[in-house]
Short mmCIF file of C-alpha atoms in Angstrom, two decimals:
data_model
loop_
_atom_site.label_atom_id
_atom_site.label_comp_id
_atom_site.label_asym_id
_atom_site.label_seq_id
_atom_site.Cartn_x
_atom_site.Cartn_y
_atom_site.Cartn_z
CA MET A 3 56.89 67.00 177.14
CA THR A 4 57.00 64.38 180.20
CA GLU A 5 61.04 63.81 180.06
CA LYS A 6 63.07 65.48 182.52
CA PRO A 7 64.35 69.10 181.22
CA LYS A 8 68.34 69.22 180.32
CA TYR A 9 68.08 73.15 180.98
CA THR A 10 66.59 75.05 184.41
CA LEU A 11 63.82 77.50 183.36
CA ARG A 12 66.29 80.78 184.08
CA GLU A 13 68.52 79.59 181.90
CA LEU A 14 65.85 79.12 179.19
CA THR A 15 64.54 82.74 179.94
CA LEU A 16 68.15 83.78 180.36
CA TYR A 17 68.25 82.13 176.21
CA PHE A 18 65.45 84.14 175.02
CA LEU A 19 66.57 87.25 176.66
CA LYS A 20 69.10 87.45 175.13
CA LEU A 21 67.79 86.14 171.41
CA GLY A 22 65.14 89.56 171.64
CA THR A 23 68.41 91.95 172.00
CA ILE A 24 70.27 90.59 169.44
CA GLY A 25 67.70 88.26 167.87
CA PHE A 26 67.67 89.88 164.19
CA GLY A 27 66.73 89.51 160.94
CA GLY A 28 62.65 88.73 161.19
CA PRO A 29 60.68 86.08 162.15
CA VAL A 30 62.43 83.25 159.59
CA ALA A 31 65.54 83.91 161.16
CA LEU A 32 64.64 83.82 164.88
CA ILE A 33 62.96 80.49 164.35
CA GLY A 34 66.48 79.80 162.91
CA TYR A 35 67.93 80.45 165.68
CA MET A 36 65.86 78.58 167.93
CA HIS A 37 66.34 75.73 165.86
CA ARG A 38 69.91 75.87 165.31
CA ASP A 39 70.44 77.37 169.59
CA LEU A 40 67.79 74.30 171.34
CA VAL A 41 67.27 71.03 169.09
CA GLU A 42 70.34 71.76 167.39
CA ASP A 43 73.79 72.89 170.19
CA ARG A 44 72.15 72.66 173.28
CA LYS A 45 69.58 69.57 172.38
CA TRP A 46 67.19 71.21 174.89
CA ILE A 47 64.36 70.88 172.71
CA SER A 48 63.63 67.61 170.82
CA GLU A 49 63.16 68.25 167.43
CA GLU A 50 59.59 66.56 167.17
CA GLU A 51 58.70 69.32 170.44
CA TYR A 52 60.56 71.69 167.66
CA LYS A 53 57.77 71.04 164.60
CA GLU A 54 54.71 70.85 167.11
CA GLY A 55 55.41 74.20 168.69
CA LEU A 56 55.86 76.03 164.85
CA ALA A 57 52.64 74.26 163.24
CA LEU A 58 50.87 75.78 166.40
CA ALA A 59 52.59 79.24 165.72
CA GLN A 60 52.15 78.49 162.40
CA LEU A 61 48.07 77.43 163.29
CA ALA A 62 46.74 80.00 164.89
CA PRO A 63 46.99 83.81 165.12
CA GLY A 64 49.53 85.91 165.95
CA PRO A 65 53.95 86.89 165.81
CA LEU A 66 55.39 83.99 164.27
CA ALA A 67 58.49 83.81 166.08
CA ALA A 68 56.63 85.24 169.51
CA GLN A 69 54.68 81.67 169.33
CA LEU A 70 57.31 79.34 169.09
CA GLY A 71 59.24 80.99 172.31
CA ILE A 72 55.88 81.03 174.44
CA TYR A 73 55.42 76.96 172.75
CA LEU A 74 58.82 76.27 173.75
CA GLY A 75 58.94 77.63 176.90
CA PHE A 76 55.75 75.87 177.92
CA VAL A 77 57.12 72.32 176.19
CA HIS A 78 58.81 71.57 179.93
CA TYR A 79 57.33 74.58 182.08
CA ARG A 80 54.15 74.65 181.06
CA ILE A 81 52.48 78.46 181.78
CA LEU A 82 55.18 79.78 183.53
CA GLY A 83 58.02 78.89 180.96
CA ALA A 84 55.72 80.06 178.66
CA THR A 85 55.08 83.31 180.68
CA LEU A 86 58.61 84.21 181.31
CA VAL A 87 59.90 82.78 178.37
CA GLY A 88 57.59 85.72 176.29
CA PHE A 89 58.21 87.87 178.67
CA ALA A 90 61.65 87.66 178.53
CA PHE A 91 61.47 87.66 174.61
CA ILE A 92 59.20 90.87 173.97
CA LEU A 93 60.66 93.15 176.71
CA PRO A 94 64.54 94.03 175.39
CA SER A 95 62.67 95.18 171.50
CA PHE A 96 59.97 96.72 173.41
CA ILE A 97 62.70 99.23 175.51
CA MET A 98 64.41 100.05 172.30
CA VAL A 99 61.26 100.72 170.48
CA VAL A 100 59.74 103.52 173.46
CA LEU A 101 63.74 104.76 173.52
CA LEU A 102 63.23 105.54 170.09
CA GLY A 103 60.27 106.79 170.14
CA ILE A 104 61.61 109.11 172.69
CA ILE A 105 64.13 110.78 170.38
CA TYR A 106 62.02 110.09 167.67
CA LYS A 107 59.52 112.94 169.33
CA LEU A 108 62.40 114.85 170.29
CA PHE A 109 64.15 115.48 167.66
CA GLY A 110 61.32 114.29 164.70
CA GLY A 111 60.71 117.74 163.14
CA LEU A 112 64.50 118.60 162.50
CA LEU A 113 65.35 118.49 158.57
CA TRP A 114 68.08 115.38 159.37
CA ILE A 115 65.79 113.24 161.16
CA GLN A 116 63.57 114.00 157.54
CA ALA A 117 66.65 112.72 155.96
CA VAL A 118 66.72 110.16 157.12
CA PHE A 119 63.52 108.51 156.81
CA TYR A 120 62.77 110.07 153.26
CA GLY A 121 65.56 106.95 152.01
CA VAL A 122 64.35 104.88 154.78
CA GLY A 123 60.55 105.07 153.70
CA ALA A 124 61.41 103.98 150.80
CA ALA A 125 63.41 101.32 151.60
CA VAL A 126 60.59 99.67 153.27
CA VAL A 127 58.19 99.98 150.47
CA GLY A 128 60.64 98.00 149.21
CA ILE A 129 61.65 95.00 151.72
CA ILE A 130 57.71 94.76 151.94
CA ALA A 131 56.57 94.88 148.84
CA LEU A 132 59.14 92.11 148.52
CA SER A 133 58.24 89.90 151.88
CA SER A 134 54.00 90.11 150.39
CA TYR A 135 55.64 88.55 147.27
CA LYS A 136 57.29 85.50 149.24
CA LEU A 137 54.50 85.25 151.48
CA THR A 138 52.49 84.53 148.52
CA LEU A 139 54.51 82.28 147.20
CA LYS A 140 54.67 80.71 151.05
CA SER A 141 50.77 81.09 151.82
CA ILE A 142 48.85 79.89 148.00
CA GLY A 143 51.92 78.33 145.98
CA LYS A 144 53.84 79.67 142.72
CA PHE A 145 52.29 82.07 140.29
CA ASN A 146 51.68 79.55 137.56
CA LEU A 147 48.61 77.65 135.62
CA ASP A 148 48.67 74.98 137.57
CA SER A 149 48.42 76.75 140.51
CA PHE A 150 45.73 78.95 140.20
CA LYS A 151 43.31 75.45 139.17
CA SER A 152 44.53 73.63 141.38
CA LYS A 153 43.78 76.66 143.96
CA TRP A 154 41.35 78.71 142.55
CA MET A 155 39.93 79.45 145.91
CA LEU A 156 42.62 80.78 147.53
CA TRP A 157 44.52 83.14 144.66
CA LEU A 158 40.33 84.18 144.57
CA PHE A 159 40.56 84.93 148.48
CA PHE A 160 43.77 86.74 147.70
CA ILE A 161 42.65 88.71 144.35
CA LEU A 162 39.75 90.20 146.04
CA ALA A 163 41.32 90.63 149.54
CA THR A 164 44.26 93.29 147.16
CA VAL A 165 41.71 94.91 145.82
CA ILE A 166 38.93 95.34 148.51
CA THR A 167 42.29 96.75 150.97
CA TYR A 168 43.35 98.84 148.12
CA VAL A 169 40.11 100.72 147.08
CA THR A 170 38.68 101.00 150.78
CA GLU A 171 42.30 101.31 152.24
CA GLN A 172 40.87 99.67 155.23
CA GLU A 173 41.35 95.69 157.14
CA GLN A 174 38.23 94.00 156.44
CA ILE A 175 38.06 91.54 158.88
CA LEU A 176 34.58 90.45 158.17
CA LEU A 177 36.21 89.59 154.85
CA PHE A 178 39.35 87.63 156.54
CA ILE A 179 36.12 85.27 158.24
CA ALA A 180 34.26 84.96 155.62
CA ALA A 181 37.58 83.15 153.36
CA GLY A 182 38.75 81.49 155.94
CA LEU A 183 34.27 80.01 156.91
CA LEU A 184 33.69 79.47 153.01
CA TYR A 185 37.70 77.79 152.28
CA MET A 186 36.56 75.25 155.72
CA LEU A 187 33.14 74.85 154.82
CA VAL A 188 34.27 73.53 150.82
CA LYS A 189 37.53 71.46 151.96
CA ALA A 190 36.47 70.25 154.78
CA CYS A 191 33.20 71.06 156.50
CA PRO A 192 32.79 69.91 160.02
CA LYS A 193 29.78 68.40 161.75
CA TRP A 194 28.99 71.05 164.27
CA TRP A 195 28.58 73.83 161.64
CA ASN A 196 24.79 75.18 161.29
CA VAL A 197 23.38 78.71 161.75
CA SER A 198 23.99 79.55 164.85
CA THR A 199 27.44 79.48 164.19
CA VAL A 200 27.41 82.10 161.25
CA ASN A 201 25.40 84.02 163.38
CA SER A 202 27.91 84.18 166.55
CA LEU A 203 31.15 83.79 164.45
CA VAL A 204 29.86 87.01 161.99
CA LEU A 205 29.16 89.27 164.85
CA VAL A 206 32.11 89.01 167.13
CA PRO A 207 34.44 91.41 165.08
CA PHE A 208 30.97 93.95 165.67
CA ALA A 209 31.96 93.71 169.05
CA PHE A 210 35.08 95.27 168.27
CA TRP A 211 34.18 97.66 166.56
CA SER A 212 31.54 98.84 168.13
CA TYR A 213 32.95 99.94 171.50
CA GLU A 214 33.82 103.51 171.94
CA SER A 215 36.16 105.23 174.86
CA THR A 216 39.20 107.02 175.50
CA THR A 217 41.80 107.10 173.36
CA LEU A 218 44.05 104.55 175.61
CA THR A 219 41.20 102.24 175.75
CA LYS A 220 40.69 102.66 171.59
CA ILE A 221 44.09 101.31 171.57
CA ALA A 222 43.74 98.17 173.63
CA VAL A 223 40.67 97.44 171.61
CA PHE A 224 42.57 97.72 168.61
CA PHE A 225 45.34 95.71 169.36
CA THR A 226 44.00 93.29 170.17
CA GLU A 227 41.59 93.09 167.41
CA ALA A 228 45.43 92.97 165.03
CA GLY A 229 46.97 90.26 167.74
CA ALA A 230 44.21 88.51 167.19
CA PHE A 231 43.53 88.11 163.76
CA VAL A 232 46.32 87.97 162.16
CA PHE A 233 47.64 85.23 160.61
CA GLY A 234 51.04 84.89 159.47
CA SER A 235 54.59 86.61 159.74
CA GLY A 236 55.27 89.91 161.31
CA LEU A 237 54.63 91.84 158.24
CA ALA A 238 51.63 90.39 158.01
CA ILE A 239 49.92 92.63 160.94
CA VAL A 240 50.91 95.81 157.98
CA PRO A 241 46.84 96.26 156.79
CA PHE A 242 45.85 96.33 159.86
CA LEU A 243 47.79 98.63 161.42
CA HIS A 244 47.85 100.83 158.56
CA SER A 245 44.53 101.44 158.11
CA GLY A 246 43.44 101.16 161.70
CA VAL A 247 46.21 103.99 162.69
CA VAL A 248 46.91 105.82 159.82
CA VAL A 249 42.95 106.19 157.59
CA GLU A 250 40.43 105.48 160.86
CA ASN A 251 41.58 107.04 163.71
CA GLN A 252 44.09 109.27 162.10
CA TRP A 253 46.32 108.57 165.35
CA LEU A 254 49.80 108.65 162.27
CA THR A 255 50.71 110.62 159.13
CA GLU A 256 51.48 108.03 156.41
CA GLN A 257 55.46 108.54 157.22
CA GLN A 258 55.05 108.05 160.54
CA PHE A 259 53.87 104.31 159.54
CA LEU A 260 56.39 103.96 157.35
CA ASP A 261 58.79 105.26 160.36
CA SER A 262 57.24 103.24 162.59
CA VAL A 263 57.78 99.96 160.24
CA ALA A 264 61.23 100.89 159.98
CA VAL A 265 61.74 101.07 163.36
CA ALA A 266 60.76 97.27 163.42
CA MET A 267 63.13 96.25 160.67
CA ILE A 268 66.25 97.85 162.74
CA THR A 269 65.17 96.48 165.67
CA PRO A 270 65.98 92.99 166.82
CA GLY A 271 63.25 90.54 168.40
CA PRO A 272 59.33 90.40 166.81
CA VAL A 273 59.17 92.87 163.80
CA VAL A 274 54.54 93.72 165.24
CA ILE A 275 56.37 95.29 168.28
CA THR A 276 56.39 98.09 166.18
CA VAL A 277 52.88 97.99 167.79
CA GLY A 278 54.78 99.48 170.98
CA PHE A 279 56.29 102.46 168.86
CA ILE A 280 53.52 103.42 167.40
CA GLY A 281 51.75 103.21 171.04
CA TYR A 282 54.06 105.44 172.25
CA LEU A 283 53.49 108.15 169.42
CA VAL A 284 50.00 108.37 170.02
CA GLU A 285 49.52 108.48 174.13
CA GLY A 286 53.30 107.60 175.28
CA PHE A 287 55.12 105.25 177.79
CA SER A 288 50.92 104.23 178.05
CA GLY A 289 50.46 103.71 174.94
CA ALA A 290 53.15 101.86 173.77
CA LEU A 291 52.43 99.11 177.31
CA VAL A 292 48.99 98.76 175.93
CA ALA A 293 49.38 99.17 172.68
CA ALA A 294 52.54 96.02 172.60
CA LEU A 295 50.74 94.03 175.69
CA ALA A 296 46.93 94.19 173.39
CA THR A 297 49.03 92.81 171.05
CA PHE A 298 50.48 89.81 172.26
CA LEU A 299 48.04 88.43 174.33
CA PRO A 300 46.03 87.29 172.82
CA CYS A 301 48.86 85.11 171.04
CA TYR A 302 49.84 83.61 174.38
CA PHE A 303 46.63 82.86 175.71
CA PHE A 304 46.27 81.08 172.16
CA THR A 305 49.74 79.25 172.13
CA ILE A 306 48.86 77.91 176.01
CA ALA A 307 45.31 76.86 175.36
CA MET A 308 45.85 75.23 172.47
CA ALA A 309 49.40 73.49 173.99
CA PRO A 310 47.75 70.44 175.48
CA TYR A 311 45.84 69.42 172.73
CA PHE A 312 47.51 70.27 169.80
CA LYS A 313 48.49 66.64 168.72
CA LYS A 314 44.73 66.42 168.00
CA ILE A 315 43.83 70.10 166.46
CA SER A 316 46.97 69.51 163.98
CA LYS A 317 44.84 66.72 162.99
CA ASN A 318 41.87 68.61 162.47
CA GLU A 319 40.76 69.11 158.88
CA PRO A 320 38.33 72.26 159.49
CA VAL A 321 41.03 73.83 161.03
CA LYS A 322 43.66 74.01 158.74
CA ALA A 323 40.94 74.82 155.86
CA PHE A 324 38.78 77.78 157.60
CA VAL A 325 43.63 78.91 158.65
CA GLU A 326 44.94 78.31 154.55
CA GLY A 327 41.06 80.51 153.76
CA ILE A 328 41.58 83.38 156.05
CA THR A 329 45.36 83.61 155.11
CA ALA A 330 45.32 84.06 151.57
CA ALA A 331 42.67 87.10 152.16
CA VAL A 332 45.20 88.52 155.22
CA VAL A 333 48.11 88.11 152.44
CA GLY A 334 46.18 89.76 149.59
CA ALA A 335 45.70 92.85 151.91
CA LEU A 336 49.21 92.51 152.92
CA VAL A 337 49.53 93.29 149.30
CA GLY A 338 46.73 95.91 148.81
CA SER A 339 47.87 97.65 152.50
CA VAL A 340 51.51 97.84 150.24
CA ILE A 341 50.25 98.82 147.21
CA VAL A 342 48.67 101.96 149.08
CA ILE A 343 51.07 103.17 151.27
CA ALA A 344 53.63 102.76 148.15
CA LYS A 345 50.97 105.47 146.02
CA ARG A 346 51.94 108.02 148.99
CA SER A 347 55.56 107.26 149.52
CA ILE A 348 57.29 106.28 146.28
CA ILE A 349 57.12 110.15 145.33
CA ASP A 350 59.94 110.90 142.91
CA VAL A 351 62.85 109.22 140.77
CA PRO A 352 65.49 109.24 143.97
CA THR A 353 63.09 107.18 146.39
CA ILE A 354 61.91 104.71 142.99
CA VAL A 355 65.85 103.72 143.09
CA ILE A 356 65.81 102.97 146.44
CA ALA A 357 62.92 101.13 146.56
CA ILE A 358 64.34 98.85 143.51
CA LEU A 359 67.90 98.94 145.33
CA SER A 360 65.94 97.40 148.08
CA ILE A 361 64.64 94.67 146.77
CA ALA A 362 67.72 94.07 143.77
CA ALA A 363 70.21 94.01 147.59
CA LEU A 364 67.64 91.30 149.41
CA LEU A 365 66.99 88.98 146.27
CA TYR A 366 70.94 88.66 144.95
CA TYR A 367 72.54 89.08 148.66
CA LYS A 368 70.44 86.39 150.49
CA LYS A 369 72.34 86.52 153.71
CA ILE A 370 72.20 90.53 154.27
CA GLN A 371 69.77 91.85 156.64
CA GLU A 372 67.39 94.08 156.43
CA PRO A 373 68.67 96.85 159.63
CA TYR A 374 71.89 96.97 156.75
CA ILE A 375 69.34 98.12 154.26
CA ILE A 376 67.25 100.91 156.33
CA ALA A 377 71.62 102.23 156.96
CA VAL A 378 72.50 101.93 154.06
CA ALA A 379 69.09 104.10 152.94
CA ALA A 380 69.18 106.55 155.78
CA VAL A 381 72.51 107.16 153.84
CA LEU A 382 71.41 107.93 151.00
CA GLY A 383 68.88 109.79 152.06
CA LEU A 384 70.87 111.94 154.26
CA MET A 385 73.38 112.84 150.55
CA ILE A 386 70.24 113.46 148.83
CA LYS A 387 68.10 115.73 151.10
CA LEU A 388 71.17 117.97 152.81
CA ILE A 389 74.12 118.16 150.48
#
C-alpha cells in the first residue's frame, strides 16, 4: 500500500461513479468489472491488492461489491479515498431507485403497472431461487455425499436456518450468531473465549430489537442491523428485509416487496440498493436516505477499520470459521425466505411458467443479465393481464 499510485483520486472516483451508473449484473459481475478495468487494463491496482480486498469483502458483513470498491479506494488514498469511492459507487443507483419509487407511488395503482409487476414478480422468484442455489454451492459445497460428510455441521446450520425461516417467517439473528460461534468453537477455538464473551455477544441483537421510537428511527435501527449481520452477496439480505419489512413491521405488502427486489435488479450498482426503494415507499425521501445510509455505513466502517490490519486478520482461523458458520445459516435463511415468497407469489400457471423460464434462461444462456429477463417478464405480464 506504500507504492505511489498511478492514478489520481479524482480519476478513481469518476471510475466508480461510472461503474455505479452503468454496472449491471449484480455483485459477481461488478467485482469482475473492477478486476478487468483496474487490475488488467489500467493497472492502477495490483493483483495482490485486489485479492486482499476481495478476501476482506468476503470475510466482513455487508454488500460484497461495495466493500471491495471501498477497499480499493482505501489502498492508496486511505479514508478519504474509501469515502469518495463508496459515495460515488452508491449514489447513481440510489438516485435511480428513488426516482423509480416516486413513479411507483404515483402510478402503482394503475392496471398496467400491476400487470407489469405480475410478470416481474414471478421472474424475481425464479432469479433469487437460482441465486440461492448457487450461493449454497459456493458457500457450503455441492449436494453430494462427500460434502454432507465433510461439512455436516455447515449443512446442519443450513437446514435448520431454512426450516426455521420458513416456519417463523422471520430472520433469526441469534441463530446466525450461534452457528458462527459454534462452528468457530469446534473448528478453531480462540484463546480469548470464555463465558463473559458468550454473554456479551448474545446480548448484541437484543440491543437492536428492544429499541422503539418513530418510524424513521425504526428504519435506521432495522437497516443497520441488516447491514451489520448479513454476509455474502446482495441477495443474502433478502430474508432480513422480507422478515422485517413485510412480516414484523408490515411496511410493505408481499407484492410491493417483490417489486422492490425487481427494482434492484433492473438498476445498476449494488443489488442491496433496493433498501433505498423500500425506504422511499415507507417514509418518502428521508426514509430512502436513512435506509441506504444505515445499510451501507456498517460495511464502510468494517472495511476502513479492518483494512490496515487485514493481512493478520485474514490468517486468523477462528475468524474464518465464524464467518463460515454464519454464512451457512444466512444462506439457509435465504432459501427459506425464497420458499415463503414463492408460495405467495407463484399463484397460477402463468407465474409458474415465467419463474421456470427465468431459471432456464439464466442456466442455459450464461451471458444473459437479469435486467433483460425482468424486461421480458414485464412484457409477458402485460400480455397475460391486458390482452
